[in-house]
């Protein structure tokens, strides 16, 4: 008996699809919702959210999109709930520390990588797919802006399939922090750390695996090694990357605009993504959609092997 018994009063609602998948111990892929509410422009965001779920199903797993709806943690969303996330201006962006506020206030929020990992763990879901990881922001030596995604990877055992870290970040600093926290990173069919819009961030990776099956085996190895409190970053490079010259130009302009407009805190990432979407003539959107779908597919394939 622990000295202080912990009573979890978990307010979680599972969709019927997820309930059956959990009961059958079938493969489940968690999907984050910040990307829907704050990462993609309307009306494409809703369309993409539905397509990404379809990709997971088509590759043999059940999609568990995670969000807080009216103060309740939802694992697996109905279409009407996805629509609310996609279109309602009152939907907040929730990291782990925001969750209790929404639960007690009865408000709705989209979950980040960190918050989605936390909730996935509560439901024993081992893997999830996103676009690009959060990380150390450029200028962090002044602002201390480092995404809670990094910390969640250091303390929550969930596989995160992503296209590396978002290229708007300080990539070498992000990689250093992941090393400090002992978070394993594996390149999927690449030895280069991907940079979200770009297939190669310019930084090398030590470890590469080439099949979903090998990644599933690596995860089981990680757990067997007693590393039960760390995530695993699976870095899946985008195939048709953005033109690197367009990328550099937009990044410079976007960072300038963020600083002129004094954007800070949790608004930085949505601001920069929106800057790209508004000024790239559809290119950033095309690449972002390709990334999310490819990551959803790979996560589903890994999940299928995990459940064998
Ligand atoms: N990947 C995308 N679009 C996004 C995000 C990831 O393609 O919008 C979101 C994720 O939810 C991630 C968040 O956790 O951006 C990082 O925000 P911050 O830098 O404020 O921690
Ligand atoms: Mn931040």
PDB file of C-alpha atoms and ligand atoms in Angstrom:
ATOM      1  CA  UNK A   1       0.000   0.000   0.000  1.00  0.00           C
ATOM      2  CA  UNK A   2       1.388   3.396  -0.908  1.00  0.00           C
ATOM      3  CA  UNK A   3       1.536   5.815   2.014  1.00  0.00           C
ATOM      4  CA  UNK A   4      -0.567   8.313   0.118  1.00  0.00           C
ATOM      5  CA  UNK A   5      -3.109   6.370  -1.920  1.00  0.00           C
ATOM      6  CA  UNK A   6      -3.746   8.229  -5.128  1.00  0.00           C
ATOM      7  CA  UNK A   7      -7.301   8.425  -6.304  1.00  0.00           C
ATOM      8  CA  UNK A   8      -7.564   9.116  -9.996  1.00  0.00           C
ATOM      9  CA  UNK A   9     -10.787  10.761 -10.883  1.00  0.00           C
ATOM     10  CA  UNK A  10     -10.410  10.391 -14.579  1.00  0.00           C
ATOM     11  CA  UNK A  11     -12.911  12.121 -16.752  1.00  0.00           C
ATOM     12  CA  UNK A  12     -12.284  10.290 -19.991  1.00  0.00           C
ATOM     13  CA  UNK A  13     -14.763   9.458 -22.712  1.00  0.00           C
ATOM     14  CA  UNK A  14     -13.867   6.792 -25.245  1.00  0.00           C
ATOM     15  CA  UNK A  15     -15.565   6.569 -28.631  1.00  0.00           C
ATOM     16  CA  UNK A  16     -17.246   3.239 -29.296  1.00  0.00           C
ATOM     17  CA  UNK A  17     -14.623   2.470 -31.965  1.00  0.00           C
ATOM     18  CA  UNK A  18     -11.840   2.949 -29.410  1.00  0.00           C
ATOM     19  CA  UNK A  19     -13.670   0.967 -26.731  1.00  0.00           C
ATOM     20  CA  UNK A  20     -13.828  -2.058 -29.039  1.00  0.00           C
ATOM     21  CA  UNK A  21     -10.206  -1.641 -30.143  1.00  0.00           C
ATOM     22  CA  UNK A  22      -9.040  -1.460 -26.513  1.00  0.00           C
ATOM     23  CA  UNK A  23     -11.103  -4.497 -25.534  1.00  0.00           C
ATOM     24  CA  UNK A  24      -9.709  -6.478 -28.464  1.00  0.00           C
ATOM     25  CA  UNK A  25      -6.164  -5.230 -27.715  1.00  0.00           C
ATOM     26  CA  UNK A  26      -6.050  -4.164 -31.345  1.00  0.00           C
ATOM     27  CA  UNK A  27      -3.614  -1.631 -32.798  1.00  0.00           C
ATOM     28  CA  UNK A  28      -4.468   1.983 -31.940  1.00  0.00           C
ATOM     29  CA  UNK A  29      -2.766   5.171 -33.119  1.00  0.00           C
ATOM     30  CA  UNK A  30      -3.307   8.347 -31.130  1.00  0.00           C
ATOM     31  CA  UNK A  31      -3.570  11.575 -33.119  1.00  0.00           C
ATOM     32  CA  UNK A  32      -3.078  15.033 -31.688  1.00  0.00           C
ATOM     33  CA  UNK A  33      -5.566  17.811 -32.256  1.00  0.00           C
ATOM     34  CA  UNK A  34      -3.543  21.034 -31.990  1.00  0.00           C
ATOM     35  CA  UNK A  35      -2.568  20.461 -35.572  1.00  0.00           C
ATOM     36  CA  UNK A  36      -6.289  20.599 -36.480  1.00  0.00           C
ATOM     37  CA  UNK A  37      -7.242  23.606 -34.358  1.00  0.00           C
ATOM     38  CA  UNK A  38      -4.055  25.682 -34.577  1.00  0.00           C
ATOM     39  CA  UNK A  39      -1.703  24.169 -37.146  1.00  0.00           C
ATOM     40  CA  UNK A  40      -3.662  24.074 -40.391  1.00  0.00           C
ATOM     41  CA  UNK A  41      -5.830  26.723 -42.079  1.00  0.00           C
ATOM     42  CA  UNK A  42      -9.596  26.374 -42.409  1.00  0.00           C
ATOM     43  CA  UNK A  43     -11.400  24.705 -44.126  1.00  0.00           C
ATOM     44  CA  UNK A  44      -8.618  22.289 -45.084  1.00  0.00           C
ATOM     45  CA  UNK A  45      -7.985  21.405 -41.412  1.00  0.00           C
ATOM     46  CA  UNK A  46     -11.223  19.439 -41.013  1.00  0.00           C
ATOM     47  CA  UNK A  47     -10.759  17.644 -44.310  1.00  0.00           C
ATOM     48  CA  UNK A  48      -7.219  16.641 -43.323  1.00  0.00           C
ATOM     49  CA  UNK A  49      -8.303  15.472 -39.855  1.00  0.00           C
ATOM     50  CA  UNK A  50     -10.822  13.107 -41.461  1.00  0.00           C
ATOM     51  CA  UNK A  51      -8.356  11.918 -44.102  1.00  0.00           C
ATOM     52  CA  UNK A  52      -5.666  11.209 -41.528  1.00  0.00           C
ATOM     53  CA  UNK A  53      -8.080   9.018 -39.561  1.00  0.00           C
ATOM     54  CA  UNK A  54      -8.913   7.182 -42.787  1.00  0.00           C
ATOM     55  CA  UNK A  55      -5.200   6.599 -43.472  1.00  0.00           C
ATOM     56  CA  UNK A  56      -4.821   4.959 -40.041  1.00  0.00           C
ATOM     57  CA  UNK A  57      -7.852   2.708 -40.670  1.00  0.00           C
ATOM     58  CA  UNK A  58      -6.638   1.784 -44.149  1.00  0.00           C
ATOM     59  CA  UNK A  59      -3.399   0.562 -42.634  1.00  0.00           C
ATOM     60  CA  UNK A  60      -4.982  -1.736 -40.094  1.00  0.00           C
ATOM     61  CA  UNK A  61      -5.198   0.387 -36.948  1.00  0.00           C
ATOM     62  CA  UNK A  62      -7.842   2.426 -35.118  1.00  0.00           C
ATOM     63  CA  UNK A  63      -7.362   6.200 -34.991  1.00  0.00           C
ATOM     64  CA  UNK A  64      -7.743   7.814 -31.565  1.00  0.00           C
ATOM     65  CA  UNK A  65      -7.895  11.556 -32.076  1.00  0.00           C
ATOM     66  CA  UNK A  66      -7.489  13.142 -28.659  1.00  0.00           C
ATOM     67  CA  UNK A  67      -8.954  16.443 -27.427  1.00  0.00           C
ATOM     68  CA  UNK A  68     -10.811  18.004 -24.516  1.00  0.00           C
ATOM     69  CA  UNK A  69     -14.454  18.669 -25.339  1.00  0.00           C
ATOM     70  CA  UNK A  70     -16.562  20.638 -22.846  1.00  0.00           C
ATOM     71  CA  UNK A  71     -14.337  19.669 -19.950  1.00  0.00           C
ATOM     72  CA  UNK A  72     -14.068  15.983 -20.808  1.00  0.00           C
ATOM     73  CA  UNK A  73     -10.988  14.198 -22.161  1.00  0.00           C
ATOM     74  CA  UNK A  74     -12.059  12.480 -25.356  1.00  0.00           C
ATOM     75  CA  UNK A  75     -10.182   9.587 -26.919  1.00  0.00           C
ATOM     76  CA  UNK A  76     -11.632   9.022 -30.369  1.00  0.00           C
ATOM     77  CA  UNK A  77     -13.817  11.821 -31.707  1.00  0.00           C
ATOM     78  CA  UNK A  78     -17.124  11.894 -33.507  1.00  0.00           C
ATOM     79  CA  UNK A  79     -17.213  13.956 -36.716  1.00  0.00           C
ATOM     80  CA  UNK A  80     -19.199  16.731 -35.008  1.00  0.00           C
ATOM     81  CA  UNK A  81     -16.466  17.033 -32.371  1.00  0.00           C
ATOM     82  CA  UNK A  82     -13.774  17.224 -35.032  1.00  0.00           C
ATOM     83  CA  UNK A  83     -15.808  19.947 -36.680  1.00  0.00           C
ATOM     84  CA  UNK A  84     -15.929  21.926 -33.438  1.00  0.00           C
ATOM     85  CA  UNK A  85     -12.146  21.632 -33.057  1.00  0.00           C
ATOM     86  CA  UNK A  86     -11.619  22.717 -36.634  1.00  0.00           C
ATOM     87  CA  UNK A  87     -13.963  25.699 -36.661  1.00  0.00           C
ATOM     88  CA  UNK A  88     -14.564  27.089 -33.189  1.00  0.00           C
ATOM     89  CA  UNK A  89     -12.425  30.080 -32.199  1.00  0.00           C
ATOM     90  CA  UNK A  90     -12.877  29.267 -28.506  1.00  0.00           C
ATOM     91  CA  UNK A  91     -10.926  26.026 -28.737  1.00  0.00           C
ATOM     92  CA  UNK A  92      -7.707  26.571 -26.776  1.00  0.00           C
ATOM     93  CA  UNK A  93      -4.293  24.958 -27.224  1.00  0.00           C
ATOM     94  CA  UNK A  94      -3.652  22.703 -24.256  1.00  0.00           C
ATOM     95  CA  UNK A  95      -0.340  21.415 -23.030  1.00  0.00           C
ATOM     96  CA  UNK A  96      -0.217  19.046 -20.051  1.00  0.00           C
ATOM     97  CA  UNK A  97      -0.463  21.766 -17.417  1.00  0.00           C
ATOM     98  CA  UNK A  98      -3.584  23.244 -19.057  1.00  0.00           C
ATOM     99  CA  UNK A  99      -5.607  20.026 -18.894  1.00  0.00           C
ATOM    100  CA  UNK A 100      -6.960  20.438 -15.321  1.00  0.00           C
ATOM    101  CA  UNK A 101      -8.133  23.995 -16.045  1.00  0.00           C
ATOM    102  CA  UNK A 102     -10.247  22.822 -18.974  1.00  0.00           C
ATOM    103  CA  UNK A 103     -11.624  19.880 -17.003  1.00  0.00           C
ATOM    104  CA  UNK A 104     -12.725  22.043 -14.107  1.00  0.00           C
ATOM    105  CA  UNK A 105     -13.983  24.911 -16.269  1.00  0.00           C
ATOM    106  CA  UNK A 106     -15.789  22.714 -18.778  1.00  0.00           C
ATOM    107  CA  UNK A 107     -14.040  24.268 -21.762  1.00  0.00           C
ATOM    108  CA  UNK A 108     -12.732  22.701 -24.978  1.00  0.00           C
ATOM    109  CA  UNK A 109      -9.117  22.453 -26.064  1.00  0.00           C
ATOM    110  CA  UNK A 110      -6.914  20.842 -28.643  1.00  0.00           C
ATOM    111  CA  UNK A 111      -4.013  18.828 -27.237  1.00  0.00           C
ATOM    112  CA  UNK A 112      -0.341  19.275 -28.161  1.00  0.00           C
ATOM    113  CA  UNK A 113       2.194  16.485 -28.542  1.00  0.00           C
ATOM    114  CA  UNK A 114       2.907  16.712 -24.806  1.00  0.00           C
ATOM    115  CA  UNK A 115      -0.747  16.661 -23.730  1.00  0.00           C
ATOM    116  CA  UNK A 116      -1.641  13.958 -26.266  1.00  0.00           C
ATOM    117  CA  UNK A 117       1.228  11.757 -25.016  1.00  0.00           C
ATOM    118  CA  UNK A 118       0.051  12.205 -21.450  1.00  0.00           C
ATOM    119  CA  UNK A 119      -3.522  11.215 -22.304  1.00  0.00           C
ATOM    120  CA  UNK A 120      -2.416   8.350 -24.565  1.00  0.00           C
ATOM    121  CA  UNK A 121      -0.512   6.916 -21.627  1.00  0.00           C
ATOM    122  CA  UNK A 122      -3.605   7.072 -19.421  1.00  0.00           C
ATOM    123  CA  UNK A 123      -5.344   4.853 -21.985  1.00  0.00           C
ATOM    124  CA  UNK A 124      -2.348   2.577 -22.539  1.00  0.00           C
ATOM    125  CA  UNK A 125      -1.949   3.703 -26.133  1.00  0.00           C
ATOM    126  CA  UNK A 126       1.691   3.316 -27.065  1.00  0.00           C
ATOM    127  CA  UNK A 127       2.072   5.243 -30.282  1.00  0.00           C
ATOM    128  CA  UNK A 128       0.984   8.432 -31.894  1.00  0.00           C
ATOM    129  CA  UNK A 129       1.467  10.452 -35.037  1.00  0.00           C
ATOM    130  CA  UNK A 130       1.966  14.178 -35.453  1.00  0.00           C
ATOM    131  CA  UNK A 131       3.485  16.556 -38.004  1.00  0.00           C
ATOM    132  CA  UNK A 132       6.626  18.044 -36.532  1.00  0.00           C
ATOM    133  CA  UNK A 133       7.843  17.969 -32.936  1.00  0.00           C
ATOM    134  CA  UNK A 134       8.065  21.072 -30.825  1.00  0.00           C
ATOM    135  CA  UNK A 135      11.536  21.859 -29.528  1.00  0.00           C
ATOM    136  CA  UNK A 136      13.926  24.620 -28.583  1.00  0.00           C
ATOM    137  CA  UNK A 137      12.971  27.888 -30.266  1.00  0.00           C
ATOM    138  CA  UNK A 138      15.490  30.117 -32.005  1.00  0.00           C
ATOM    139  CA  UNK A 139      16.621  32.770 -29.546  1.00  0.00           C
ATOM    140  CA  UNK A 140      15.822  30.483 -26.599  1.00  0.00           C
ATOM    141  CA  UNK A 141      19.006  31.679 -24.892  1.00  0.00           C
ATOM    142  CA  UNK A 142      17.027  34.915 -24.354  1.00  0.00           C
ATOM    143  CA  UNK A 143      13.427  33.688 -24.142  1.00  0.00           C
ATOM    144  CA  UNK A 144      13.874  30.231 -22.573  1.00  0.00           C
ATOM    145  CA  UNK A 145      11.199  29.054 -25.020  1.00  0.00           C
ATOM    146  CA  UNK A 146      11.470  25.300 -25.207  1.00  0.00           C
ATOM    147  CA  UNK A 147       8.428  23.208 -26.075  1.00  0.00           C
ATOM    148  CA  UNK A 148       6.939  20.969 -23.411  1.00  0.00           C
ATOM    149  CA  UNK A 149       7.083  18.312 -26.159  1.00  0.00           C
ATOM    150  CA  UNK A 150      10.738  17.799 -25.232  1.00  0.00           C
ATOM    151  CA  UNK A 151       9.987  17.290 -21.585  1.00  0.00           C
ATOM    152  CA  UNK A 152       7.071  14.952 -22.299  1.00  0.00           C
ATOM    153  CA  UNK A 153       9.348  12.782 -24.435  1.00  0.00           C
ATOM    154  CA  UNK A 154      11.673  12.518 -21.459  1.00  0.00           C
ATOM    155  CA  UNK A 155       8.978  11.342 -19.066  1.00  0.00           C
ATOM    156  CA  UNK A 156       6.211   9.551 -20.984  1.00  0.00           C
ATOM    157  CA  UNK A 157       6.687   6.173 -22.671  1.00  0.00           C
ATOM    158  CA  UNK A 158       5.031   6.805 -26.034  1.00  0.00           C
ATOM    159  CA  UNK A 159       6.376   6.433 -29.572  1.00  0.00           C
ATOM    160  CA  UNK A 160       6.031   9.723 -31.447  1.00  0.00           C
ATOM    161  CA  UNK A 161       6.115   9.447 -35.231  1.00  0.00           C
ATOM    162  CA  UNK A 162       7.016  12.851 -36.676  1.00  0.00           C
ATOM    163  CA  UNK A 163       8.872  14.509 -39.532  1.00  0.00           C
ATOM    164  CA  UNK A 164      11.621  15.574 -37.149  1.00  0.00           C
ATOM    165  CA  UNK A 165      11.360  18.872 -35.364  1.00  0.00           C
ATOM    166  CA  UNK A 166       9.713  21.887 -36.932  1.00  0.00           C
ATOM    167  CA  UNK A 167      12.245  23.788 -39.029  1.00  0.00           C
ATOM    168  CA  UNK A 168      11.151  27.047 -37.411  1.00  0.00           C
ATOM    169  CA  UNK A 169      13.087  25.846 -34.325  1.00  0.00           C
ATOM    170  CA  UNK A 170      16.722  25.725 -33.295  1.00  0.00           C
ATOM    171  CA  UNK A 171      17.363  22.184 -34.520  1.00  0.00           C
ATOM    172  CA  UNK A 172      20.840  21.540 -33.034  1.00  0.00           C
ATOM    173  CA  UNK A 173      19.695  22.820 -29.642  1.00  0.00           C
ATOM    174  CA  UNK A 174      16.588  20.598 -29.862  1.00  0.00           C
ATOM    175  CA  UNK A 175      18.777  17.575 -30.611  1.00  0.00           C
ATOM    176  CA  UNK A 176      21.064  18.429 -27.683  1.00  0.00           C
ATOM    177  CA  UNK A 177      18.108  18.623 -25.300  1.00  0.00           C
ATOM    178  CA  UNK A 178      16.801  15.264 -26.499  1.00  0.00           C
ATOM    179  CA  UNK A 179      20.253  13.817 -25.873  1.00  0.00           C
ATOM    180  CA  UNK A 180      20.420  15.320 -22.377  1.00  0.00           C
ATOM    181  CA  UNK A 181      17.058  13.779 -21.570  1.00  0.00           C
ATOM    182  CA  UNK A 182      18.113  10.386 -22.985  1.00  0.00           C
ATOM    183  CA  UNK A 183      15.287  10.295 -25.517  1.00  0.00           C
ATOM    184  CA  UNK A 184      16.047   7.730 -28.231  1.00  0.00           C
ATOM    185  CA  UNK A 185      15.699   8.931 -31.837  1.00  0.00           C
ATOM    186  CA  UNK A 186      15.551   6.660 -34.855  1.00  0.00           C
ATOM    187  CA  UNK A 187      15.527   7.769 -38.482  1.00  0.00           C
ATOM    188  CA  UNK A 188      13.047   5.868 -40.630  1.00  0.00           C
ATOM    189  CA  UNK A 189      14.967   5.002 -43.791  1.00  0.00           C
ATOM    190  CA  UNK A 190      17.245   7.974 -43.193  1.00  0.00           C
ATOM    191  CA  UNK A 191      20.412   8.856 -41.319  1.00  0.00           C
ATOM    192  CA  UNK A 192      19.583  12.574 -41.392  1.00  0.00           C
ATOM    193  CA  UNK A 193      17.383  14.273 -38.831  1.00  0.00           C
ATOM    194  CA  UNK A 194      14.453  15.609 -40.867  1.00  0.00           C
ATOM    195  CA  UNK A 195      13.418  19.267 -40.545  1.00  0.00           C
ATOM    196  CA  UNK A 196       9.636  19.066 -41.022  1.00  0.00           C
ATOM    197  CA  UNK A 197       9.161  21.068 -44.279  1.00  0.00           C
ATOM    198  CA  UNK A 198      12.645  19.867 -45.295  1.00  0.00           C
ATOM    199  CA  UNK A 199      13.681  16.211 -45.520  1.00  0.00           C
ATOM    200  CA  UNK A 200      17.116  16.940 -44.049  1.00  0.00           C
ATOM    201  CA  UNK A 201      17.674  19.486 -41.299  1.00  0.00           C
ATOM    202  CA  UNK A 202      21.427  19.325 -41.897  1.00  0.00           C
ATOM    203  CA  UNK A 203      22.083  17.264 -38.751  1.00  0.00           C
ATOM    204  CA  UNK A 204      22.992  13.585 -38.706  1.00  0.00           C
ATOM    205  CA  UNK A 205      21.317  10.794 -36.758  1.00  0.00           C
ATOM    206  CA  UNK A 206      23.176   7.932 -35.154  1.00  0.00           C
ATOM    207  CA  UNK A 207      20.480   5.321 -35.677  1.00  0.00           C
ATOM    208  CA  UNK A 208      18.455   4.295 -38.702  1.00  0.00           C
ATOM    209  CA  UNK A 209      15.889   1.518 -39.131  1.00  0.00           C
ATOM    210  CA  UNK A 210      14.145   0.684 -42.363  1.00  0.00           C
ATOM    211  CA  UNK A 211      10.929  -1.177 -41.539  1.00  0.00           C
ATOM    212  CA  UNK A 212       7.960  -0.679 -39.184  1.00  0.00           C
ATOM    213  CA  UNK A 213       8.633  -4.143 -37.802  1.00  0.00           C
ATOM    214  CA  UNK A 214      12.164  -3.206 -36.735  1.00  0.00           C
ATOM    215  CA  UNK A 215      10.836  -0.096 -35.016  1.00  0.00           C
ATOM    216  CA  UNK A 216       8.246  -2.150 -33.128  1.00  0.00           C
ATOM    217  CA  UNK A 217      11.052  -4.470 -32.054  1.00  0.00           C
ATOM    218  CA  UNK A 218      13.183  -1.513 -30.965  1.00  0.00           C
ATOM    219  CA  UNK A 219      10.326  -0.267 -28.772  1.00  0.00           C
ATOM    220  CA  UNK A 220       9.923  -3.642 -27.129  1.00  0.00           C
ATOM    221  CA  UNK A 221      13.702  -3.614 -26.591  1.00  0.00           C
ATOM    222  CA  UNK A 222      13.524  -0.178 -25.020  1.00  0.00           C
ATOM    223  CA  UNK A 223      10.914  -1.381 -22.538  1.00  0.00           C
ATOM    224  CA  UNK A 224      12.842  -4.619 -21.846  1.00  0.00           C
ATOM    225  CA  UNK A 225      15.907  -2.494 -21.129  1.00  0.00           C
ATOM    226  CA  UNK A 226      13.917  -0.896 -18.318  1.00  0.00           C
ATOM    227  CA  UNK A 227      13.657   2.427 -20.116  1.00  0.00           C
ATOM    228  CA  UNK A 228      10.013   2.723 -19.225  1.00  0.00           C
ATOM    229  CA  UNK A 229       9.767   6.479 -18.701  1.00  0.00           C
ATOM    230  CA  UNK A 230      11.062   7.737 -22.046  1.00  0.00           C
ATOM    231  CA  UNK A 231       9.377   8.232 -25.368  1.00  0.00           C
ATOM    232  CA  UNK A 232      10.850   7.244 -28.707  1.00  0.00           C
ATOM    233  CA  UNK A 233      11.137   9.684 -31.584  1.00  0.00           C
ATOM    234  CA  UNK A 234      10.597   8.072 -34.977  1.00  0.00           C
ATOM    235  CA  UNK A 235      11.788  10.612 -37.520  1.00  0.00           C
ATOM    236  CA  UNK A 236      10.100  10.104 -40.873  1.00  0.00           C
ATOM    237  CA  UNK A 237      11.345  12.518 -43.551  1.00  0.00           C
ATOM    238  CA  UNK A 238       8.901  14.129 -45.972  1.00  0.00           C
ATOM    239  CA  UNK A 239       9.267  12.783 -49.519  1.00  0.00           C
ATOM    240  CA  UNK A 240       8.415  15.902 -51.523  1.00  0.00           C
ATOM    241  CA  UNK A 241       9.978  18.629 -49.440  1.00  0.00           C
ATOM    242  CA  UNK A 242       9.499  22.374 -49.742  1.00  0.00           C
ATOM    243  CA  UNK A 243      11.904  24.278 -51.977  1.00  0.00           C
ATOM    244  CA  UNK A 244      14.728  25.075 -49.509  1.00  0.00           C
ATOM    245  CA  UNK A 245      15.106  28.627 -50.921  1.00  0.00           C
ATOM    246  CA  UNK A 246      11.424  29.390 -50.397  1.00  0.00           C
ATOM    247  CA  UNK A 247      11.743  27.865 -46.933  1.00  0.00           C
ATOM    248  CA  UNK A 248      14.700  30.093 -45.926  1.00  0.00           C
ATOM    249  CA  UNK A 249      12.974  33.209 -47.226  1.00  0.00           C
ATOM    250  CA  UNK A 250       9.682  32.545 -45.395  1.00  0.00           C
ATOM    251  CA  UNK A 251      11.442  31.531 -42.217  1.00  0.00           C
ATOM    252  CA  UNK A 252      13.458  34.740 -42.083  1.00  0.00           C
ATOM    253  CA  UNK A 253      10.388  36.867 -42.808  1.00  0.00           C
ATOM    254  CA  UNK A 254       8.208  34.911 -40.399  1.00  0.00           C
ATOM    255  CA  UNK A 255      10.694  35.194 -37.529  1.00  0.00           C
ATOM    256  CA  UNK A 256      10.998  38.947 -38.173  1.00  0.00           C
ATOM    257  CA  UNK A 257       7.251  39.328 -38.210  1.00  0.00           C
ATOM    258  CA  UNK A 258       6.899  37.347 -34.952  1.00  0.00           C
ATOM    259  CA  UNK A 259       9.447  39.585 -33.274  1.00  0.00           C
ATOM    260  CA  UNK A 260       7.892  42.824 -34.646  1.00  0.00           C
ATOM    261  CA  UNK A 261       4.483  41.684 -33.412  1.00  0.00           C
ATOM    262  CA  UNK A 262       5.952  40.608 -30.052  1.00  0.00           C
ATOM    263  CA  UNK A 263       4.493  37.122 -30.362  1.00  0.00           C
ATOM    264  CA  UNK A 264       5.496  34.967 -27.402  1.00  0.00           C
ATOM    265  CA  UNK A 265       4.712  31.830 -25.428  1.00  0.00           C
ATOM    266  CA  UNK A 266       2.338  29.283 -26.877  1.00  0.00           C
ATOM    267  CA  UNK A 267       1.381  31.620 -29.746  1.00  0.00           C
ATOM    268  CA  UNK A 268       4.807  31.430 -31.402  1.00  0.00           C
ATOM    269  CA  UNK A 269       4.381  28.079 -33.143  1.00  0.00           C
ATOM    270  CA  UNK A 270       0.843  28.722 -34.510  1.00  0.00           C
ATOM    271  CA  UNK A 271       1.953  32.196 -35.641  1.00  0.00           C
ATOM    272  CA  UNK A 272       4.926  30.911 -37.627  1.00  0.00           C
ATOM    273  CA  UNK A 273       2.977  28.030 -39.172  1.00  0.00           C
ATOM    274  CA  UNK A 274       0.267  30.466 -40.223  1.00  0.00           C
ATOM    275  CA  UNK A 275       2.889  32.810 -41.678  1.00  0.00           C
ATOM    276  CA  UNK A 276       4.113  29.963 -43.884  1.00  0.00           C
ATOM    277  CA  UNK A 277       0.574  28.976 -44.890  1.00  0.00           C
ATOM    278  CA  UNK A 278      -0.340  32.546 -45.827  1.00  0.00           C
ATOM    279  CA  UNK A 279       2.775  33.295 -47.803  1.00  0.00           C
ATOM    280  CA  UNK A 280       3.858  30.103 -49.533  1.00  0.00           C
ATOM    281  CA  UNK A 281       1.098  29.904 -52.123  1.00  0.00           C
ATOM    282  CA  UNK A 282      -0.131  26.558 -50.794  1.00  0.00           C
ATOM    283  CA  UNK A 283       3.324  24.955 -50.611  1.00  0.00           C
ATOM    284  CA  UNK A 284       3.564  24.735 -46.812  1.00  0.00           C
ATOM    285  CA  UNK A 285       0.040  23.349 -46.647  1.00  0.00           C
ATOM    286  CA  UNK A 286       0.789  20.716 -49.285  1.00  0.00           C
ATOM    287  CA  UNK A 287       3.934  19.636 -47.438  1.00  0.00           C
ATOM    288  CA  UNK A 288       2.263  19.692 -44.008  1.00  0.00           C
ATOM    289  CA  UNK A 289      -0.589  17.474 -45.239  1.00  0.00           C
ATOM    290  CA  UNK A 290       1.820  15.038 -46.874  1.00  0.00           C
ATOM    291  CA  UNK A 291       3.775  14.858 -43.608  1.00  0.00           C
ATOM    292  CA  UNK A 292       0.782  14.150 -41.385  1.00  0.00           C
ATOM    293  CA  UNK A 293      -0.580  11.445 -43.671  1.00  0.00           C
ATOM    294  CA  UNK A 294       2.780   9.726 -44.087  1.00  0.00           C
ATOM    295  CA  UNK A 295       3.317   9.764 -40.324  1.00  0.00           C
ATOM    296  CA  UNK A 296      -0.173   8.398 -39.676  1.00  0.00           C
ATOM    297  CA  UNK A 297       0.525   5.549 -42.092  1.00  0.00           C
ATOM    298  CA  UNK A 298       3.887   4.679 -40.551  1.00  0.00           C
ATOM    299  CA  UNK A 299       2.439   4.863 -37.034  1.00  0.00           C
ATOM    300  CA  UNK A 300      -0.375   2.495 -38.042  1.00  0.00           C
ATOM    301  CA  UNK A 301       2.111   0.038 -39.536  1.00  0.00           C
ATOM    302  CA  UNK A 302       4.228   0.111 -36.380  1.00  0.00           C
ATOM    303  CA  UNK A 303       1.104  -0.251 -34.198  1.00  0.00           C
ATOM    304  CA  UNK A 304       0.098  -3.372 -36.135  1.00  0.00           C
ATOM    305  CA  UNK A 305       3.492  -4.942 -35.359  1.00  0.00           C
ATOM    306  CA  UNK A 306       3.319  -3.853 -31.726  1.00  0.00           C
ATOM    307  CA  UNK A 307       0.027  -5.644 -31.235  1.00  0.00           C
ATOM    308  CA  UNK A 308       1.318  -8.946 -32.668  1.00  0.00           C
TER     309      UNK A 308
HETATM  310  N1  LIG B   1       3.022  19.566 -35.969  1.00  0.00           N
HETATM  311  C1  LIG B   1       2.382  20.211 -36.983  1.00  0.00           C
HETATM  312  N2  LIG B   1       1.555  21.261 -36.648  1.00  0.00           N
HETATM  313  C2  LIG B   1       1.359  21.635 -35.340  1.00  0.00           C
HETATM  314  C3  LIG B   1       2.037  20.952 -34.296  1.00  0.00           C
HETATM  315  C4  LIG B   1       2.847  19.918 -34.659  1.00  0.00           C
HETATM  316  O1  LIG B   1       2.547  19.873 -38.163  1.00  0.00           O
HETATM  317  O2  LIG B   1       0.586  22.573 -35.098  1.00  0.00           O
HETATM  318  C5  LIG B   1       1.793  21.358 -32.849  1.00  0.00           C
HETATM  319  C6  LIG B   1       1.927  20.152 -31.919  1.00  0.00           C
HETATM  320  O3  LIG B   1       0.727  20.043 -31.176  1.00  0.00           O
HETATM  321  C7  LIG B   1       3.083  20.496 -31.007  1.00  0.00           C
HETATM  322  C8  LIG B   1       2.946  21.978 -30.937  1.00  0.00           C
HETATM  323  O4  LIG B   1       3.003  19.869 -29.752  1.00  0.00           O
HETATM  324  O5  LIG B   1       2.706  22.315 -32.306  1.00  0.00           O
HETATM  325  C9  LIG B   1       4.187  22.643 -30.348  1.00  0.00           C
HETATM  326  O6  LIG B   1       3.826  23.862 -29.773  1.00  0.00           O
HETATM  327  P1  LIG B   1       4.853  24.607 -28.791  1.00  0.00           P
HETATM  328  O7  LIG B   1       6.025  24.959 -29.655  1.00  0.00           O
HETATM  329  O8  LIG B   1       4.102  25.835 -28.310  1.00  0.00           O
HETATM  330  O9  LIG B   1       5.179  23.659 -27.699  1.00  0.00           O
HETATM  331 MN1  LIG B   2       6.807  27.527 -26.175  1.00  0.00          MN
END
